[in-house]
Amino acid sequence: MNSLFAALPTTVFETMSALARQHDAVNLGQGFPDDPGPRDVREKAAQAVLDGWNQYPPMMGTLDLRRAVADHYRDWQGLDLDPEREVMITSGATEAIAGALLALIEPGDEVVLFQPLYDAYFPLVRRAGGVPRLVRLVPPHWRLTEEALAEAFTPRTKLVLFNNPHNPTGRVFDAGELALLAGFCTRSGAVLVSDEVWEHVIFDGLEHQSVLSLPGMRERAVKIGSAGKIFGMTGWKVGFVCAAPELMRVLSKAHQFLTFTTPPALQHAVAYGLGKEREWFLATRDGLQRSRDRLAQGLTALGLPVLPSAGTYFLNVDLAPLDPGLRDEAFCLSLVAREGVAAIPVSAFYAQDPVESVVRLCFAKTDATLDRALERLSGLGAAIRTKPAAH
Ligand code: GLN
């Protein structure tokens, strides 16, 4: 057996969802919406299964979807992508990330990663033979600094695995931070692989900037997107990879031997969905922003310190100001069992030196679900308020 995989625990998302079921808890842990997704897009998929071609589509993805991806990113992010040479469809963004690591690094190459990191990144980098170099982001600002990057980059840096908007912090990195990162990548010659699956889940009027539009990055960046996140149907597993032809040539070799293709009916429906009117995307953002605000206001009213969230389905509560002794994992285990609310301990997103005072909650839920969670947490709020402040 491979020792790395043999030693891995089950993901924190699976574990917390199982505990949520066991305790009949409101599940604000694993990130998935209550909403079933846009009906017209689901109908397209259903119809395509019935009427359409259910055999292997082209390995790179159906041409209608690759064109739709290029058009969508032109309209929304000002990118100029050749659908035939620079866009590939994968079975989800996780496949795209795994494929990029397998395709782009050699054993011993250094890979810069940012903690807290999505749980798949670290084991995938190591399994591909990469040597992780971790940049540690800390609350409440989770900022990328020049000092931290300077420490992580070395002459052996070959790849950077980035995520923006960022899960679990809800941060959208600003133009200054992105320029800083691009500068380090161009100077070191590293390829920047950017997980941008939350690109449409962004609030307060912010606009997503892809790494492909950063100076010097068009030829050395890989942009990864996800239909599951754009349409709020996380089980669909339809990912998009965008990169210059030289990189794509190698990326497609990994994809052809990982999953080879992605269900054609879903590709057909996603191609339709990406062309939906601008208002639909903006209204979806507004709805999620209202949910974010509802949960944030409710938690704040209970006395829980909420950190800002500018994107993703998540907001975080920092336990440190309440009680510096509280540990996120113990807190989440007690929360699910005693209050009946499941959340995710952010320490699970650190490969080393974890921050252990932050708890992530998913707000991509109906008002009724959020209110039920807040109701259940009200006892906790009272307990916190009567506790003498810790200094
Ligand atoms: N992306 C989801 C989250 O962050 C989890 C996906 C999964 O369960 N693997 O909650």
XYZ file of N, CA, C and O in Angstrom, residues 9-161:
612
model
N -6.374 10.271 7.243
C -7.695 10.097 7.857
C -8.798 10.370 6.829
O -8.527 10.907 5.752
N -10.030 9.997 7.159
C -11.184 10.379 6.323
C -11.301 11.902 6.376
O -10.992 12.513 7.389
N -11.771 12.533 5.281
C -11.784 13.997 5.269
C -12.703 14.539 6.367
O -13.708 13.914 6.745
N -12.345 15.717 6.833
C -13.102 16.372 7.899
C -14.549 16.612 7.457
O -15.475 16.586 8.268
N -14.764 16.771 6.135
C -16.127 17.043 5.639
C -17.014 15.812 5.810
O -18.158 15.902 6.250
N -16.464 14.652 5.446
C -17.186 13.392 5.612
C -17.456 13.143 7.088
O -18.564 12.764 7.477
N -16.431 13.339 7.898
C -16.544 13.062 9.325
C -17.621 13.934 9.963
O -18.477 13.449 10.706
N -17.582 15.233 9.649
C -18.557 16.132 10.281
C -19.967 15.879 9.747
O -20.935 15.984 10.493
N -20.087 15.536 8.448
C -21.429 15.246 7.919
C -21.997 13.982 8.564
O -23.197 13.909 8.843
N -21.120 12.995 8.809
C -21.579 11.767 9.475
C -22.030 12.093 10.898
O -23.084 11.617 11.349
N -21.276 12.923 11.614
C -21.671 13.311 12.981
C -22.978 14.099 12.957
O -23.824 13.953 13.843
N -23.129 14.932 11.921
C -24.364 15.720 11.804
C -25.565 14.784 11.670
O -26.597 14.988 12.310
N -25.415 13.734 10.845
C -26.518 12.772 10.684
C -26.794 12.059 11.999
O -27.930 11.926 12.429
N -25.705 11.622 12.644
C -25.834 10.870 13.893
C -26.572 11.673 14.969
O -27.360 11.135 15.723
N -26.278 12.974 15.024
C -26.882 13.805 16.085
C -28.076 14.610 15.586
O -28.544 15.508 16.277
N -28.503 14.313 14.364
C -29.626 15.041 13.773
C -29.386 16.555 13.857
O -30.253 17.337 14.245
N -28.188 16.931 13.514
C -27.774 18.334 13.645
C -28.082 19.119 12.372
O -28.259 18.549 11.298
N -28.132 20.443 12.503
C -28.191 21.313 11.327
C -26.770 21.331 10.758
O -25.819 21.691 11.456
N -26.637 20.930 9.512
C -25.282 20.747 8.968
C -24.776 22.015 8.274
O -25.067 22.256 7.116
N -23.995 22.801 9.011
C -23.337 23.970 8.409
C -21.839 23.661 8.235
O -21.003 24.550 8.193
N -21.520 22.373 8.131
C -20.125 21.944 7.964
C -19.736 21.906 6.503
O -19.350 22.928 5.914
N -19.852 20.722 5.925
C -19.515 20.534 4.505
C -20.241 21.583 3.652
O -21.422 21.852 3.861
N -19.513 22.135 2.669
C -20.072 23.234 1.893
C -20.931 22.799 0.727
O -20.406 22.447 -0.323
N -22.242 22.803 0.928
C -23.149 22.556 -0.199
C -24.444 23.300 0.085
O -24.862 23.417 1.227
N -25.081 23.842 -0.955
C -26.306 24.613 -0.741
C -27.502 23.718 -0.457
O -27.550 22.568 -0.887
N -28.490 24.269 0.227
C -29.799 23.626 0.395
C -30.545 23.606 -0.931
O -31.292 22.689 -1.216
N -30.354 24.670 -1.712
C -31.099 24.846 -2.956
C -30.703 23.767 -3.964
O -29.525 23.426 -4.069
N -31.673 23.234 -4.726
C -31.326 22.162 -5.673
C -30.630 22.637 -6.945
O -30.247 21.811 -7.769
N -30.472 23.931 -7.142
C -29.804 24.431 -8.352
C -30.818 24.902 -9.377
O -32.005 24.544 -9.303
N -30.372 25.686 -10.363
C -31.304 26.266 -11.334
C -32.048 25.191 -12.135
O -31.432 24.299 -12.707
N -33.379 25.320 -12.147
C -34.216 24.286 -12.753
C -33.940 24.122 -14.250
O -33.899 23.011 -14.774
N -33.734 25.249 -14.944
C -33.526 25.145 -16.400
C -32.241 24.376 -16.716
O -32.203 23.587 -17.666
N -31.217 24.554 -15.914
C -29.949 23.844 -16.161
C -30.137 22.346 -15.867
O -29.678 21.481 -16.624
N -30.883 22.047 -14.803
C -31.135 20.633 -14.486
C -31.980 19.972 -15.563
O -31.777 18.815 -15.924
N -32.945 20.753 -16.100
C -33.785 20.203 -17.172
C -32.964 19.898 -18.421
O -33.170 18.881 -19.083
N -32.028 20.789 -18.727
C -31.162 20.551 -19.897
C -30.403 19.237 -19.722
O -30.245 18.463 -20.662
N -29.897 19.014 -18.515
C -29.124 17.789 -18.262
C -30.029 16.566 -18.388
O -29.670 15.573 -19.041
N -31.219 16.650 -17.797
C -32.146 15.514 -17.834
C -32.523 15.186 -19.271
O -32.510 14.024 -19.702
N -32.848 16.249 -20.027
C -33.242 16.063 -21.415
C -32.091 15.473 -22.223
O -32.291 14.594 -23.071
N -30.877 15.938 -21.923
C -29.713 15.452 -22.678
C -29.444 13.975 -22.384
O -29.020 13.225 -23.264
N -29.714 13.554 -21.162
C -29.546 12.125 -20.850
C -30.536 11.306 -21.679
O -30.189 10.256 -22.224
N -31.776 11.813 -21.786
C -32.810 11.067 -22.512
C -32.598 11.089 -24.026
O -32.704 10.075 -24.698
N -32.288 12.275 -24.545
C -32.236 12.438 -26.005
C -30.829 12.377 -26.559
O -30.647 12.237 -27.763
N -29.891 12.594 -25.697
C -28.557 12.923 -26.202
C -27.674 11.716 -26.365
O -28.072 10.563 -26.211
N -26.461 12.022 -26.619
C -25.406 11.066 -26.838
C -24.810 10.744 -25.476
O -24.356 11.633 -24.773
N -24.859 9.471 -25.073
C -24.328 9.134 -23.746
C -23.040 8.324 -23.824
O -22.625 7.706 -22.846
N -22.415 8.353 -24.989
C -21.113 7.679 -25.135
C -19.999 8.684 -24.835
O -20.256 9.845 -24.554
N -18.776 8.217 -24.914
C -17.646 9.106 -24.615
C -17.709 10.398 -25.439
O -17.765 10.338 -26.670
N -17.662 11.520 -24.765
C -17.467 12.768 -25.515
C -15.972 12.917 -25.833
O -15.161 12.096 -25.392
N -15.576 13.954 -26.579
C -14.146 14.144 -26.828
C -13.375 14.281 -25.507
O -13.898 14.834 -24.540
N -12.157 13.777 -25.500
C -11.345 13.759 -24.283
C -11.193 15.158 -23.670
O -11.234 15.328 -22.454
N -11.021 16.182 -24.482
C -10.818 17.548 -23.967
C -12.126 18.212 -23.515
O -12.102 19.302 -22.952
N -13.266 17.551 -23.767
C -14.561 18.142 -23.440
C -15.315 18.438 -24.720
O -14.721 18.509 -25.798
N -16.633 18.596 -24.599
C -17.410 18.885 -25.807
C -17.053 20.287 -26.289
O -16.791 21.185 -25.478
N -17.050 20.450 -27.603
C -16.650 21.759 -28.126
C -17.645 22.840 -27.705
O -17.254 23.979 -27.437
N -18.940 22.478 -27.585
C -19.892 23.529 -27.168
C -19.572 24.018 -25.759
O -19.627 25.218 -25.487
N -19.175 23.123 -24.874
C -18.830 23.582 -23.523
C -17.513 24.359 -23.525
O -17.386 25.385 -22.860
N -16.533 23.903 -24.272
C -15.250 24.633 -24.275
C -15.436 26.033 -24.835
O -14.856 27.002 -24.347
N -16.299 26.159 -25.855
C -16.602 27.503 -26.386
C -17.354 28.333 -25.348
O -17.088 29.516 -25.172
N -18.290 27.672 -24.652
C -19.068 28.411 -23.641
C -18.155 28.903 -22.514
O -18.332 30.010 -21.996
N -17.163 28.089 -22.139
C -16.230 28.492 -21.076
C -15.418 29.702 -21.544
O -15.284 30.710 -20.826
N -14.898 29.632 -22.773
C -14.096 30.748 -23.295
C -14.944 32.023 -23.389
O -14.497 33.104 -22.984
N -16.183 31.884 -23.876
C -17.068 33.060 -23.989
C -17.374 33.640 -22.608
O -17.382 34.856 -22.411
N -17.653 32.738 -21.678
C -18.020 33.169 -20.325
C -16.874 33.956 -19.678
O -17.090 35.022 -19.103
N -15.670 33.430 -19.799
C -14.534 34.113 -19.168
C -14.143 35.387 -19.929
O -13.572 36.301 -19.343
N -14.459 35.439 -21.220
C -14.246 36.703 -21.950
C -15.202 37.759 -21.394
O -14.806 38.864 -21.033
N -16.480 37.371 -21.270
C -17.485 38.345 -20.836
C -17.310 38.763 -19.380
O -17.535 39.907 -19.027
N -16.935 37.817 -18.532
C -16.907 38.108 -17.097
C -15.536 38.526 -16.593
O -15.427 39.232 -15.604
N -14.472 38.039 -17.224
C -13.137 38.300 -16.667
C -12.173 38.882 -17.692
O -10.980 39.011 -17.411
N -12.685 39.191 -18.878
C -11.845 39.832 -19.895
C -10.728 38.945 -20.428
O -9.724 39.452 -20.944
N -10.887 37.618 -20.323
C -9.830 36.717 -20.795
C -10.042 36.383 -22.275
O -11.167 36.343 -22.756
N -8.932 36.120 -22.933
C -8.995 35.789 -24.352
C -8.450 34.363 -24.494
O -7.245 34.156 -24.550
N -9.365 33.379 -24.504
C -8.948 31.971 -24.511
C -9.360 31.305 -25.818
O -10.489 31.490 -26.284
N -8.470 30.530 -26.376
C -8.787 29.747 -27.575
C -9.465 28.456 -27.099
O -8.825 27.616 -26.453
N -10.779 28.282 -27.386
C -11.492 27.122 -26.816
C -10.892 25.788 -27.245
O -10.995 24.803 -26.520
N -10.267 25.742 -28.395
C -9.761 24.445 -28.871
C -8.386 24.108 -28.312
O -8.042 22.941 -28.199
N -7.621 25.112 -27.969
C -6.252 24.824 -27.516
C -6.001 25.183 -26.062
O -4.969 24.803 -25.500
N -6.910 25.966 -25.473
C -6.617 26.479 -24.129
C -7.691 26.166 -23.089
O -7.613 26.681 -21.972
N -8.674 25.349 -23.442
C -9.734 25.006 -22.480
C -9.934 23.492 -22.479
O -10.020 22.876 -23.540
N -9.989 22.928 -21.269
C -10.224 21.482 -21.137
C -11.252 21.266 -20.022
O -11.270 21.999 -19.030
N -12.080 20.245 -20.209
C -13.113 19.922 -19.204
C -12.665 18.685 -18.417
O -12.208 17.699 -19.014
N -12.793 18.778 -17.089
C -12.408 17.645 -16.231
C -13.594 17.234 -15.362
O -14.589 17.956 -15.281
N -13.451 16.086 -14.708
C -14.515 15.637 -13.803
C -14.310 16.289 -12.441
O -13.887 15.656 -11.467
N -14.583 17.566 -12.401
C -14.448 18.344 -11.174
C -13.095 19.030 -11.065
O -12.124 18.655 -11.740
N -13.057 20.040 -10.199
C -11.812 20.797 -10.012
C -10.764 19.959 -9.285
O -9.559 20.145 -9.502
N -11.197 19.030 -8.446
C -10.203 18.213 -7.730
C -9.412 17.366 -8.726
O -8.192 17.228 -8.600
N -10.096 16.838 -9.737
C -9.347 16.115 -10.775
C -8.372 17.061 -11.475
O -7.220 16.702 -11.754
N -8.838 18.260 -11.760
C -7.986 19.235 -12.452
C -6.730 19.537 -11.638
O -5.617 19.641 -12.181
N -6.896 19.649 -10.329
C -5.754 19.963 -9.459
C -4.795 18.773 -9.401
O -3.582 18.920 -9.565
N -5.366 17.579 -9.188
C -4.530 16.377 -9.148
C -3.779 16.216 -10.466
O -2.565 15.942 -10.486
N -4.497 16.407 -11.579
C -3.874 16.269 -12.895
C -2.764 17.286 -13.105
O -1.694 16.952 -13.630
N -3.014 18.525 -12.667
C -1.991 19.572 -12.845
C -0.729 19.214 -12.072
O 0.399 19.387 -12.569
N -0.904 18.675 -10.865
C 0.277 18.319 -10.065
C 1.023 17.149 -10.706
O 2.252 17.158 -10.796
N 0.268 16.146 -11.165
C 0.927 14.991 -11.793
C 1.654 15.407 -13.064
O 2.729 14.886 -13.386
N 1.059 16.366 -13.782
C 1.591 16.730 -15.094
C 2.747 17.721 -15.015
O 3.595 17.752 -15.909
N 2.765 18.544 -13.971
C 3.672 19.692 -14.034
C 4.885 19.610 -13.120
O 5.783 20.443 -13.227
N 4.900 18.653 -12.184
C 6.100 18.592 -11.332
C 6.806 17.244 -11.430
O 6.205 16.231 -11.803
N 8.063 17.285 -11.068
C 8.905 16.090 -10.970
C 9.186 15.861 -9.487
O 9.224 16.822 -8.712
N 9.423 14.597 -9.090
C 9.766 14.357 -7.686
C 10.908 15.271 -7.230
O 11.884 15.444 -7.949
N 10.727 15.877 -6.067
C 11.757 16.761 -5.512
C 11.516 18.234 -5.807
O 12.145 19.098 -5.190
N 10.613 18.531 -6.729
C 10.306 19.939 -7.014
C 9.570 20.560 -5.831
O 8.704 19.920 -5.220
N 9.878 21.803 -5.561
C 9.192 22.478 -4.451
C 7.896 23.138 -4.932
O 7.832 23.714 -6.022
N 6.891 23.008 -4.080
C 5.559 23.554 -4.392
C 5.145 24.484 -3.255
O 5.112 24.071 -2.095
N 4.861 25.721 -3.588
C 4.413 26.677 -2.573
C 2.900 26.545 -2.388
O 2.138 26.519 -3.361
N 2.489 26.444 -1.128
C 1.072 26.276 -0.766
C 0.721 27.270 0.338
O 1.604 27.697 1.088
N -0.551 27.589 0.455
C -0.988 28.581 1.431
C -1.904 27.934 2.454
O -2.941 27.374 2.101
N -1.511 28.025 3.712
C -2.342 27.511 4.804
C -3.160 28.649 5.389
O -2.600 29.733 5.546
N -4.424 28.411 5.767
C -5.123 27.144 5.695
C -5.360 26.732 4.243
O -5.665 27.567 3.409
N -5.221 25.414 3.969
C -5.388 24.939 2.605
C -6.494 23.902 2.509
O -6.770 23.161 3.449
N -7.114 23.889 1.365
C -8.144 22.891 1.085
C -7.499 21.516 1.283
O -6.373 21.280 0.851
N -8.221 20.624 1.943
C -7.569 19.428 2.489
C -6.926 18.500 1.453
O -6.013 17.746 1.786
N -7.381 18.569 0.202
C -6.812 17.670 -0.812
C -5.411 18.111 -1.261
O -4.624 17.281 -1.733
N -5.103 19.398 -1.133
C -3.875 19.909 -1.757
C -2.597 19.211 -1.262
O -1.757 18.808 -2.050
N -2.468 19.170 0.062
C -1.198 18.729 0.625
C -0.874 17.271 0.261
O 0.197 16.981 -0.277
N -1.821 16.328 0.494
C -1.522 14.946 0.093
C -1.312 14.788 -1.418
O -0.482 13.980 -1.841
N -2.038 15.551 -2.216
C -1.862 15.422 -3.674
C -0.475 15.916 -4.099
O 0.173 15.295 -4.948
N -0.036 16.998 -3.504
C 1.313 17.508 -3.808
C 2.353 16.460 -3.425
O 3.249 16.127 -4.208
N 2.189 15.903 -2.237
C 3.195 14.928 -1.771
C 3.163 13.661 -2.620
O 4.199 13.095 -2.951
N 1.964 13.204 -2.992
C 1.859 11.975 -3.793
C 2.477 12.171 -5.180
O 2.979 11.230 -5.789
N 2.421 13.430 -5.646
C 3.036 13.727 -6.948
C 4.543 13.911 -6.819
O 5.218 14.188 -7.805
N 5.051 13.781 -5.591
C 6.500 13.893 -5.388
C 6.967 15.289 -5.043
O 8.165 15.531 -4.883
N 6.011 16.216 -4.915
C 6.375 17.601 -4.598
C 6.819 17.751 -3.156
O 6.419 16.985 -2.286
N 7.657 18.757 -2.929
C 8.089 19.087 -1.575
C 7.359 20.380 -1.181
O 7.625 21.438 -1.745
N 6.380 20.260 -0.244
C 5.571 21.439 0.086
C 6.379 22.516 0.813
O 7.192 22.214 1.690
N 6.149 23.761 0.424
C 6.686 24.928 1.139
C 5.466 25.755 1.533
O 4.756 26.263 0.669
N 5.217 25.824 2.836
C 3.944 26.377 3.300
C 4.030 27.848 3.683
O 4.932 28.249 4.425
N 3.103 28.619 3.159
C 2.939 30.003 3.600
C 1.761 29.993 4.562
O 0.678 29.512 4.223
N 1.985 30.503 5.790
C 0.935 30.405 6.810
C 0.178 31.729 6.905
O 0.761 32.764 7.227
N -1.124 31.674 6.602
C -1.964 32.862 6.735
C -2.654 32.792 8.095
O -3.046 31.716 8.539
N -2.787 33.961 8.743
C -3.374 33.947 10.090
C -4.528 34.935 10.212
O -4.549 35.973 9.548
N -5.489 34.599 11.091
C -6.616 35.506 11.300
C -6.169 36.749 12.079
O -5.136 36.684 12.736
N -6.893 37.837 12.042
C -8.170 37.990 11.357
C -8.051 38.401 9.887
O -9.041 38.352 9.176
N -6.845 38.770 9.409
C -6.770 39.342 8.057
C -6.363 38.338 6.987
O -6.620 38.540 5.813
N -5.676 37.281 7.365
C -5.251 36.232 6.426
C -4.509 36.829 5.230
O -4.716 36.416 4.093
N -3.649 37.803 5.456
C -3.008 38.518 4.334
C -1.762 37.797 3.835
O -1.012 37.185 4.591
N -1.536 37.937 2.514
C -0.307 37.461 1.889
C 0.739 38.551 2.028
O 0.506 39.675 1.583
N 1.881 38.235 2.611
C 2.891 39.279 2.770
C 4.144 38.926 1.979
O 4.433 37.754 1.716
N 4.888 39.961 1.654
C 6.123 39.788 0.911
C 7.125 38.930 1.703
O 7.776 38.051 1.148
N 7.183 39.158 3.025
C 8.133 38.405 3.861
C 7.818 36.910 3.808
O 8.720 36.079 3.660
N 6.544 36.582 3.930
C 6.162 35.164 3.942
C 6.468 34.515 2.591
O 6.949 33.374 2.533
N 6.199 35.237 1.503
C 6.479 34.675 0.177
C 7.980 34.516 -0.021
O 8.444 33.498 -0.553
N 8.734 35.502 0.427
C 10.191 35.453 0.259
C 10.763 34.237 0.991
O 11.723 33.612 0.545
N 10.145 33.888 2.111
C 10.618 32.736 2.869
C 10.270 31.410 2.170
O 11.012 30.443 2.246
N 9.120 31.386 1.487
C 8.644 30.130 0.887
C 9.309 29.830 -0.465
O 9.569 28.675 -0.788
N 9.545 30.873 -1.250
C 10.125 30.654 -2.588
C 11.629 30.400 -2.474
O 12.319 31.066 -1.717
N 12.106 29.416 -3.257
C 13.550 29.138 -3.312
C 13.882 28.889 -4.791
O 12.986 28.804 -5.627
N 15.139 28.705 -5.112
C 15.476 28.403 -6.513
C 14.865 27.071 -6.988
O 14.829 26.805 -8.183
N 14.378 26.247 -6.068
C 13.788 24.967 -6.474
C 12.259 25.044 -6.629
O 11.619 24.050 -6.934
N 11.681 26.217 -6.438
C 10.219 26.354 -6.566
C 9.808 26.137 -8.022
O 10.260 26.844 -8.911
N 8.941 25.161 -8.244
C 8.503 24.873 -9.615
C 7.019 25.180 -9.809
O 6.586 25.411 -10.937
N 6.275 25.132 -8.719
C 4.830 25.308 -8.861
C 4.274 25.982 -7.613
O 4.804 25.811 -6.513
N 3.218 26.758 -7.824
C 2.516 27.396 -6.716
C 1.055 26.975 -6.845
O 0.473 27.068 -7.929
N 0.487 26.470 -5.758
C -0.928 26.076 -5.785
C -1.706 27.070 -4.941
O -1.565 27.119 -3.715
